[in-house]
CSV table of C-alpha atoms in Angstrom, one decimal:
chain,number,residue,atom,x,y,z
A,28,UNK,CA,12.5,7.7,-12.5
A,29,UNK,CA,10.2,4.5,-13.3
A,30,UNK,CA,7.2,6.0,-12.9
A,31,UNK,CA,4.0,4.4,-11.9
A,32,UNK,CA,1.9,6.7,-11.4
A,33,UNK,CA,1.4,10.3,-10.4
A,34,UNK,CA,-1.2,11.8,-8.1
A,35,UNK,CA,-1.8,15.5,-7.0
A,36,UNK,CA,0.7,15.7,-4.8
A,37,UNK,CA,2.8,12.4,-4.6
A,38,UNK,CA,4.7,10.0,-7.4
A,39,UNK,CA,4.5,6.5,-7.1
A,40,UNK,CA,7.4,4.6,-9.0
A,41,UNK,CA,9.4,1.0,-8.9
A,42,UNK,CA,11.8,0.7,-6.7
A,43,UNK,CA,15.4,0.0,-8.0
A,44,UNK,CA,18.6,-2.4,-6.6
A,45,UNK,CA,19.8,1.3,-5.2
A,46,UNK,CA,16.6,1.8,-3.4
A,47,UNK,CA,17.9,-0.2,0.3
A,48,UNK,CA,18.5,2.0,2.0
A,49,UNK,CA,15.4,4.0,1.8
A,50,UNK,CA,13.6,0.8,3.0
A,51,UNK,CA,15.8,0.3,5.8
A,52,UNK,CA,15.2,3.9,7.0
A,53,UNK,CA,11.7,3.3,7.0
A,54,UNK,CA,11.9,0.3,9.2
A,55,UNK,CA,13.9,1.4,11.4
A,56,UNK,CA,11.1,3.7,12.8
A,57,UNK,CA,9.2,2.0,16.2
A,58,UNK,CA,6.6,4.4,15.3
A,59,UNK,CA,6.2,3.0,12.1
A,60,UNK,CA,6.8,-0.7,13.3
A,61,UNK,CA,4.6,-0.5,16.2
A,62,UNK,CA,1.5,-2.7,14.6
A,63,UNK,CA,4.0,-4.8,12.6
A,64,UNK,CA,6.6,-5.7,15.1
A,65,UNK,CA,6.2,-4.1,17.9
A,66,UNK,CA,8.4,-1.2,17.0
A,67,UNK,CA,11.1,-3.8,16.2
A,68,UNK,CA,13.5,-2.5,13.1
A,69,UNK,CA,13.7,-4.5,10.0
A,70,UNK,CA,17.2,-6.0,10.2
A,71,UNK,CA,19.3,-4.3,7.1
A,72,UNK,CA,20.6,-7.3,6.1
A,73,UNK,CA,16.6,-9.0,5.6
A,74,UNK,CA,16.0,-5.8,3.8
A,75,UNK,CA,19.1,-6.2,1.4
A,76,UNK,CA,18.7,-9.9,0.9
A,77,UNK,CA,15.2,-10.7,1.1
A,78,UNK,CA,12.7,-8.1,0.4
A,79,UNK,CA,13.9,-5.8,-1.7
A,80,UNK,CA,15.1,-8.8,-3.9
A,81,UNK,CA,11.5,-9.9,-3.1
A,82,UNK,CA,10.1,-6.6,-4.8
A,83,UNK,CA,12.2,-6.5,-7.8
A,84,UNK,CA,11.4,-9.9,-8.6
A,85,UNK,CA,7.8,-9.0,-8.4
A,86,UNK,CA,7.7,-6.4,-11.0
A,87,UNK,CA,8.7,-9.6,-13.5
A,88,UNK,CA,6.4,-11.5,-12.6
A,89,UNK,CA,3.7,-9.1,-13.1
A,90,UNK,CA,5.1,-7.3,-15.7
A,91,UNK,CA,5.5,-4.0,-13.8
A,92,UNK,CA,1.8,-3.5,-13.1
A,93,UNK,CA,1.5,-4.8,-10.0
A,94,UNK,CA,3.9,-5.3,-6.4
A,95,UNK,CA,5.0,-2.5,-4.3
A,96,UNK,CA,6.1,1.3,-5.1
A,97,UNK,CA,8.1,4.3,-4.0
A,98,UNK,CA,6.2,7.5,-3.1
A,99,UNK,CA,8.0,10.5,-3.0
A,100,UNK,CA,6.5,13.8,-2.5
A,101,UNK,CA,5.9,16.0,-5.9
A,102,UNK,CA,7.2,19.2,-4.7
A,103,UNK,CA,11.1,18.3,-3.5
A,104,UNK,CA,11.1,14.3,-4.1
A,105,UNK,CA,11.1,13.8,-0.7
A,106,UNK,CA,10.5,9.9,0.1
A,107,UNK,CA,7.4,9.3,2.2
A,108,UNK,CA,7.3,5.3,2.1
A,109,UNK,CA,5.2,2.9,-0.4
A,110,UNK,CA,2.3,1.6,-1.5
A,111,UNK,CA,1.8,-1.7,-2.6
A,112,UNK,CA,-1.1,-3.1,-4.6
A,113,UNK,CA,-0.5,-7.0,-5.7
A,114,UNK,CA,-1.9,-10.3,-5.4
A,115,UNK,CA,-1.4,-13.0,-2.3
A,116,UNK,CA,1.3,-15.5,-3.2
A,117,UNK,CA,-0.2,-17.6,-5.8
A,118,UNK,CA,-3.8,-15.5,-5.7
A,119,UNK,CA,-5.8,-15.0,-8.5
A,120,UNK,CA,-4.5,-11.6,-10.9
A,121,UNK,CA,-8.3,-10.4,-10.2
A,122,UNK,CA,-7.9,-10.0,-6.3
A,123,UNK,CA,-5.0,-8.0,-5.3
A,124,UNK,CA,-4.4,-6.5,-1.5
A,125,UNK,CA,-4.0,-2.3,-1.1
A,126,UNK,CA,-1.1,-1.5,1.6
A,127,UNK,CA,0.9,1.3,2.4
A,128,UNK,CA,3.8,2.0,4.8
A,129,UNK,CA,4.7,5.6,5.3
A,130,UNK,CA,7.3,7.4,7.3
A,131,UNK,CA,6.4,9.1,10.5
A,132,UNK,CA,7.2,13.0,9.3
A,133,UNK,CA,4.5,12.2,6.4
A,134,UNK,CA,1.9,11.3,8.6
A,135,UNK,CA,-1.5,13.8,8.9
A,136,UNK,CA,-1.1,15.1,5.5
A,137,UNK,CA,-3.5,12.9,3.7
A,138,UNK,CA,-1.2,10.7,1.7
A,139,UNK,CA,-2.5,7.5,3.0
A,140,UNK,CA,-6.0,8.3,1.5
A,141,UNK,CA,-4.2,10.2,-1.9
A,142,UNK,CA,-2.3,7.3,-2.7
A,143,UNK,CA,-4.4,4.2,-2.2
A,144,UNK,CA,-7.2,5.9,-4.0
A,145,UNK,CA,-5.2,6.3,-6.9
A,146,UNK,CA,-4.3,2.8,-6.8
A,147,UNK,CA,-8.2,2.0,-6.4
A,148,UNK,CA,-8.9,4.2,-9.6
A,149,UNK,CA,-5.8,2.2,-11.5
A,150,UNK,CA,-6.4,-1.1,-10.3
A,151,UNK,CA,-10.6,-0.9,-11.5
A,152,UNK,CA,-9.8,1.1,-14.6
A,153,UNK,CA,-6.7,-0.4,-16.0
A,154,UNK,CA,-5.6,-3.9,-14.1
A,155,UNK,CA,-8.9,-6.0,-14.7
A,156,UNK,CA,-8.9,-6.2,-11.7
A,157,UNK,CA,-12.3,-7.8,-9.6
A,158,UNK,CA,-11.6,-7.5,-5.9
A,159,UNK,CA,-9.2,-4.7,-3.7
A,160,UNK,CA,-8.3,-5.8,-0.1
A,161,UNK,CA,-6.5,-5.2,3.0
A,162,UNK,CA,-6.3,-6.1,6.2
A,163,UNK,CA,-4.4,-4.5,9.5
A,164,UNK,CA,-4.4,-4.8,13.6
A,165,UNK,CA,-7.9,-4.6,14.8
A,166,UNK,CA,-6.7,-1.7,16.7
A,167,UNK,CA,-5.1,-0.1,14.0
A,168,UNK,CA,-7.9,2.9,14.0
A,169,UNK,CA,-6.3,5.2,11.9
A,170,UNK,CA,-5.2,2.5,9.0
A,171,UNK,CA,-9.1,1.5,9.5
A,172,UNK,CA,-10.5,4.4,9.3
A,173,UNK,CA,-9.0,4.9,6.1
A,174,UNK,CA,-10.3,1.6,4.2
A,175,UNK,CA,-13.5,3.2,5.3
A,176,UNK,CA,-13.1,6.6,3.7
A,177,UNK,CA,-11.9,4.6,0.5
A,178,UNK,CA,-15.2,2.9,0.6
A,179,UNK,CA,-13.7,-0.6,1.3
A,180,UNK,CA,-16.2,-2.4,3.8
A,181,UNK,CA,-15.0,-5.1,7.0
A,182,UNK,CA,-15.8,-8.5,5.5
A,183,UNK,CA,-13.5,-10.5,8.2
A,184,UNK,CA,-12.2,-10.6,11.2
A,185,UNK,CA,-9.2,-13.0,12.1
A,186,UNK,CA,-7.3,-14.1,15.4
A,187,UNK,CA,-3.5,-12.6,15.4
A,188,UNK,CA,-1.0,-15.9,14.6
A,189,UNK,CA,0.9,-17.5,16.9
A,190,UNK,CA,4.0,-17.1,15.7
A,191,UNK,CA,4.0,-12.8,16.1
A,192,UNK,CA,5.9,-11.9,18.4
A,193,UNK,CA,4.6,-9.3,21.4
A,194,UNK,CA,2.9,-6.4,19.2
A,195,UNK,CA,0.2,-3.7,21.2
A,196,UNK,CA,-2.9,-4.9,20.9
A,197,UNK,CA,-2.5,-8.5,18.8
A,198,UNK,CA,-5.2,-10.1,21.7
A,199,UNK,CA,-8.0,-8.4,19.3
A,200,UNK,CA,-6.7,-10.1,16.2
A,201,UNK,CA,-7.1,-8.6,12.7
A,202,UNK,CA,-9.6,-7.1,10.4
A,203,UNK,CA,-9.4,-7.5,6.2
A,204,UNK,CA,-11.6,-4.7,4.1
A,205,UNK,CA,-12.7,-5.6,0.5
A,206,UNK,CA,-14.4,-3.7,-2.3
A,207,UNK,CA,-15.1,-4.7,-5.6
A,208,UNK,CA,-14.9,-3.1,-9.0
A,209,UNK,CA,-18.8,-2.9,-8.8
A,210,UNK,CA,-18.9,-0.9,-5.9
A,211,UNK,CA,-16.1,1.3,-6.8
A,212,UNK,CA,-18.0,1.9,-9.9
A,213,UNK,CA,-21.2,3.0,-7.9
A,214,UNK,CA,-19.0,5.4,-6.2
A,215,UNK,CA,-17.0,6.7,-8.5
A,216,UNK,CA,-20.9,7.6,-11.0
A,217,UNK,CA,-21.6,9.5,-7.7
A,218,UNK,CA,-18.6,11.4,-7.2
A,219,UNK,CA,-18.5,12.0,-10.9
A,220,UNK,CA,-15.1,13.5,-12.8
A,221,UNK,CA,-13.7,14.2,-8.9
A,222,UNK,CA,-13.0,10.7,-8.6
A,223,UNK,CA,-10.3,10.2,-11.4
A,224,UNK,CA,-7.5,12.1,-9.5
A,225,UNK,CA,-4.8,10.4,-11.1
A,226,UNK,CA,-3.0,10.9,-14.1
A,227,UNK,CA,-1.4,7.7,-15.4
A,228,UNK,CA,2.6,7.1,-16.2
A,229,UNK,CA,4.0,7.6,-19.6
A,230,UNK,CA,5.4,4.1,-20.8
């Protein structure tokens, strides 16, 4: 396994040319679609011949430290879905966007919060990097209330593009969360040696 990194209870590692069909299960879930399509399934062959290409490519281009990861579970390897931390097309190395997609049975158990705090800690501590964002539905209260607990604040709020399709609640538009390596810093001094939960991958 290429592995990224390793939290208390999950593995984050890059994602191999084997790794489709994984993706495709995750996509297929309207549960797990319902703020990104509407509940509308990736189509295999998009999966196959466009993104997973996509993410492969992305680990040359930033030499394996940045672009989007397989979690699996610690105990059992079980897949729960990924976590991506890399720039926008073309963006700056210093201002990368925090995401995560995780199947519906791995919901409630706190990996959400596990794994992009990790990525937080990594990103600040290791990356160079300046500025973590991320942005999701307006009414996305659960993904929200997450960037909160990570200490991310709202900075923006955007109207929903034309072009998606009919997705629950796209009338309220989008919010995007930042925080930046000095505010991390400030919180990580006042949680002291709890913060660094992480444990970084062997090369």
């Amino acid at each position: 396994m290429d592995t990224y990194l390793e939290t208390e209870r999950l593995v984050l590692r890059r994602f191999t040319a084997d790794d489709a069909d994984l993706l495709i299960e995750l996509d297929s879930d309207p549960a797990v679609m319902r703020y990104l399509s509407g509940g509308d399934p990736t189509p295999p062959e998009v999966i196959r011949e466009r993104y997973l290409p996509n993410i492969l490519a992305g680990y040359e281009k930033w030499n394996g430290d940045l672009g989007l990861f397989a979690a699996h579970e610690k105990h059992g390897g079980a897949f729960v879905g990924w976590f991506i931390l890399r720039p926008a097309p073309e963006g700056a190395l210093d201002e990368v966007e925090l995401g995560y997609r995780l199947r519906q049975v791995a919901w409630g158990n706190g990996y959400a919060t596990e794994g992009s705090r990790a990525l937080l800690d990594k990103a600040f501590t290791e990356l160079g990097v300046r500025v973590v964002w991320a942005t999701t539905m307006s009414v996305n209260h659960g993904s929200r209330n997450i960037m909160a607990k990570l200490g991310m604040s709202l900075v923006d709020t955007y109207p929903t593009p034309s072009d998606v399709g009919v997705i629950e609640g796209a009338e309220h538009g989008g919010v995007r969360y930042e925080i930046t390596k000095a505010q991390w810093e400030r919180q990580a001094t006042g949680a002291g040696s709890r913060r660094r939960r992480w444990r970084p991958a062997v090369a």
